[in-house]
Tab-separated table of C-alpha atoms in Angstrom:
chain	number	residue	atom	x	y	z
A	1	UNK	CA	144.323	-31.569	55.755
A	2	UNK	CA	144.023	-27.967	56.183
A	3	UNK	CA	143.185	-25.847	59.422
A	4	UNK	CA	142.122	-22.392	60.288
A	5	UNK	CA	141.790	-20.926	63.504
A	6	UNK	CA	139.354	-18.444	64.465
A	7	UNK	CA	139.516	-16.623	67.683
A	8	UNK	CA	136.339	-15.603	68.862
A	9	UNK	CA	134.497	-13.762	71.587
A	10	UNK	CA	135.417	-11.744	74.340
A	11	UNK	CA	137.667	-14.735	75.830
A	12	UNK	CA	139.379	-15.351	72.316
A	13	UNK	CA	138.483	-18.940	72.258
A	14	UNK	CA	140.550	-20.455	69.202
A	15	UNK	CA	137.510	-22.377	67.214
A	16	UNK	CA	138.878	-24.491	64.512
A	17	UNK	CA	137.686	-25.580	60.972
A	18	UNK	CA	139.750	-28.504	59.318
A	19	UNK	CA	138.732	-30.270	56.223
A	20	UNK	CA	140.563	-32.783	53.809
A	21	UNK	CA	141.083	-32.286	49.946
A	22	UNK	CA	137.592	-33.600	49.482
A	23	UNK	CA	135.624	-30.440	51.299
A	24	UNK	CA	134.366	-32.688	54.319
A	25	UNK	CA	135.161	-30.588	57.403
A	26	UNK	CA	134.411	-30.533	61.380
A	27	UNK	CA	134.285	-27.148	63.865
A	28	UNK	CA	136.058	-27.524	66.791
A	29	UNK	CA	134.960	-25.174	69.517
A	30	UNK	CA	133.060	-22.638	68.125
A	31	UNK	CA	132.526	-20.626	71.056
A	32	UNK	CA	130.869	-17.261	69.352
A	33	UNK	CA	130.901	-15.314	66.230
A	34	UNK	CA	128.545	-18.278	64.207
A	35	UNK	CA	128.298	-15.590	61.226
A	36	UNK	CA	132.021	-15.135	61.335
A	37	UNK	CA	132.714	-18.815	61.352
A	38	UNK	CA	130.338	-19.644	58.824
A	39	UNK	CA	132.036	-17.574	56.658
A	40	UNK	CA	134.895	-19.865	56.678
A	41	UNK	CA	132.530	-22.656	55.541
A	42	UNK	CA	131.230	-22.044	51.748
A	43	UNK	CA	132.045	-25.327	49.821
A	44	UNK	CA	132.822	-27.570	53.096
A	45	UNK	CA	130.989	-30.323	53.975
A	46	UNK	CA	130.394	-30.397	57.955
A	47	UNK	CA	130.069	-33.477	59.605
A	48	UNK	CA	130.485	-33.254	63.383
A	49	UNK	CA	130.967	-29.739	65.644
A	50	UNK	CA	133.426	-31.447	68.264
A	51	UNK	CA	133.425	-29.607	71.955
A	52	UNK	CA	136.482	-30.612	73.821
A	53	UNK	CA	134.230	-29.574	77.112
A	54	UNK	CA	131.339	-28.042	78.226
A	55	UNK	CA	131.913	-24.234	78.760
A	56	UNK	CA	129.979	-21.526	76.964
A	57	UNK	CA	133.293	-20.096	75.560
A	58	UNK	CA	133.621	-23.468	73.559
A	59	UNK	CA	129.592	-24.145	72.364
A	60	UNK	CA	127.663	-20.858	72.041
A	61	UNK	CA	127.837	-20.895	68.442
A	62	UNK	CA	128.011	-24.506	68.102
A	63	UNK	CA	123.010	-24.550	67.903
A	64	UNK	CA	123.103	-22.051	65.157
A	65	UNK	CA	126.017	-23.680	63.216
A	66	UNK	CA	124.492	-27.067	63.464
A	67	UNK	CA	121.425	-25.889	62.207
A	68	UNK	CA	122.930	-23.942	59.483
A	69	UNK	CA	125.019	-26.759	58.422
A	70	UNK	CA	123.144	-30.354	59.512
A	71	UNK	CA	125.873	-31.497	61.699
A	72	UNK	CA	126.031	-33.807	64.797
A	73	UNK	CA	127.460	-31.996	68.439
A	74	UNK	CA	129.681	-34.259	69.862
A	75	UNK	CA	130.852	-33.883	73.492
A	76	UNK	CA	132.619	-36.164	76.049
A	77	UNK	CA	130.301	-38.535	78.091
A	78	UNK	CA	131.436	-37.210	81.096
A	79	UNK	CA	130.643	-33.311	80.077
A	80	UNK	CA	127.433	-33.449	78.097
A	81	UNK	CA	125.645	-32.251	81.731
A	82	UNK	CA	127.787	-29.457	81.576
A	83	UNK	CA	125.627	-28.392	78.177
A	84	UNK	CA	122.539	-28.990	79.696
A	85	UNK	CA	123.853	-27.548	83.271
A	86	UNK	CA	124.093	-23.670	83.352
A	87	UNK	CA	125.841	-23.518	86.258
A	88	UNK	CA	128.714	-25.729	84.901
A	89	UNK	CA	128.586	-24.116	81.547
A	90	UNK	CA	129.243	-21.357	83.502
A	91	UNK	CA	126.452	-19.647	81.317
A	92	UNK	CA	124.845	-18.347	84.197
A	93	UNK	CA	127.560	-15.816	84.597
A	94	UNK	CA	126.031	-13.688	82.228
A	95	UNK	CA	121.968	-12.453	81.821
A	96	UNK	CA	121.844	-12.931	78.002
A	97	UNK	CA	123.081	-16.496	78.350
A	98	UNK	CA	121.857	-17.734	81.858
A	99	UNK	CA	119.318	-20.114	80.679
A	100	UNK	CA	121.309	-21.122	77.075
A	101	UNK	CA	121.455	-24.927	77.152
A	102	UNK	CA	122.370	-27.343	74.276
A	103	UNK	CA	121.646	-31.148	73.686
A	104	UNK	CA	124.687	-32.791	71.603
A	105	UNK	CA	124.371	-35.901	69.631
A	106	UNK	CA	126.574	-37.918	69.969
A	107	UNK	CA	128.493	-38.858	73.112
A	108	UNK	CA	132.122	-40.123	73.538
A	109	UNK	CA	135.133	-41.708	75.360
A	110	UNK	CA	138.598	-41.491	74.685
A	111	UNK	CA	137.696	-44.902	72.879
A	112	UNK	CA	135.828	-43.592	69.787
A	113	UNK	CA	137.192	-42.844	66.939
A	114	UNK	CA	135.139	-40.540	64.219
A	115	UNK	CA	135.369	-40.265	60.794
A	116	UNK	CA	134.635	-37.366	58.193
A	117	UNK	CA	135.977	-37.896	54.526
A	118	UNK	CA	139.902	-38.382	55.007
A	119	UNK	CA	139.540	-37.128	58.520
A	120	UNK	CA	140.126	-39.734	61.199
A	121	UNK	CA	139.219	-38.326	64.397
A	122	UNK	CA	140.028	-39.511	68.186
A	123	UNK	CA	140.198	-38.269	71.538
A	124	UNK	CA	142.218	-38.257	74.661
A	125	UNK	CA	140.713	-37.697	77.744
A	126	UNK	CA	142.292	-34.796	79.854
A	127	UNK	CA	140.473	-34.464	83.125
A	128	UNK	CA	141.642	-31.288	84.936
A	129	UNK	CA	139.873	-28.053	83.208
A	130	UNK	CA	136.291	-30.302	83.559
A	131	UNK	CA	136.025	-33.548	84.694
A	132	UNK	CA	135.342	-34.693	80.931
A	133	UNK	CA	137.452	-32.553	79.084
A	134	UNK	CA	139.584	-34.038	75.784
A	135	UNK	CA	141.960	-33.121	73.353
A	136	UNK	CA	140.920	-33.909	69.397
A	137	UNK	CA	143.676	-35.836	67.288
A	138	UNK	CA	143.637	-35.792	63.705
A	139	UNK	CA	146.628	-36.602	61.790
A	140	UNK	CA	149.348	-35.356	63.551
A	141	UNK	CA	147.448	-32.375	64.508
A	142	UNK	CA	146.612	-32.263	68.562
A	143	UNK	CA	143.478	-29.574	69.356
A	144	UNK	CA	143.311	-29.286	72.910
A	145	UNK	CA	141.100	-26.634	74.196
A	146	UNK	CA	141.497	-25.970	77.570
A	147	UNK	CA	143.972	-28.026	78.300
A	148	UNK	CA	147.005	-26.399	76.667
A	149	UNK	CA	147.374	-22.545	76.547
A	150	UNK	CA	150.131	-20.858	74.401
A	151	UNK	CA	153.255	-21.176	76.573
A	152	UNK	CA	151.422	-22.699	79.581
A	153	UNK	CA	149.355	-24.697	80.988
A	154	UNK	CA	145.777	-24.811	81.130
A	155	UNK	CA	143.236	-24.025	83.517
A	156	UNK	CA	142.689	-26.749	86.293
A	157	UNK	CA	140.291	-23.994	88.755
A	158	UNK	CA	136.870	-23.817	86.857
């Protein structure tokens, strides 16, 4: 399996491409920046653009990198309003974005399990940043948005 972060925006929101041997990837995240995270993608294979919640700084990019690519937006159950819910997207906090909404495709619990290629992909529900956020497993790799920051917790005030 291999990995690479990408921080975009002006929140540095780590966005994540992982793909196995075989070129079939996923984009976690992808907050901003689609032209710089498409660059990472020549060769791969995207399946699914996993959201581990539903604020812009994790799914701006994620319309124009589906289209580019064919894949399926995949958000918890419990956050897809957030996408469709400027207020909770907290899109409304700037002009250019206040009326940005996005309609994902697939819909899960912390019961699914995904596949891409070699990828096996499954989530653990962490209410406390939203109400639906979750943190992506895959392998032994843990991807957990919001819920983990770099020496500290996340953030449970939003």
């Amino acid at each position: 399996m291999k990995v690479e972060t990408i921080v975009v925006g002006p929140l540095q929101t780590n966005c994540y491409v992982v793909s196995d041997e075989n070129g079939n990837g996923i984009i976690i995240d992808p907050g901003f920046m689609d032209w710089l995270i498409a660059k990472k993608l020549p060769g791969l294979k995207i399946k699914y653009i996993i959201l581990t919640h539903g604020h812009f700084d994790h799914f701006l990019a994620a319309d124009k990198l589906r289209n580019l690519t064919g894949a399926k937006i995949v958000i918890s159950k419990i956050d897809a309003e957030y996408l469709m819910n400027p207020e909770k997207s907290n899109t409304d906090w700037f002009e250019v974005y206040k009326k940005t909404v996005l309609v994902p495709d697939i819909l899960i619990t912390e019961k699914d399990i995904l596949d891409c290629g070699d990828l096996q992909i499954s989530f653990i529900e962490t209410t406390g940043h939203t109400e639906g956020s979750v943190c992506v497993k895959i392998g032994d790799c843990l991807f957990t948005g919001n819920t983990l920051f770099h020496g500290d917790i996340g953030r449970t005030d939003m």
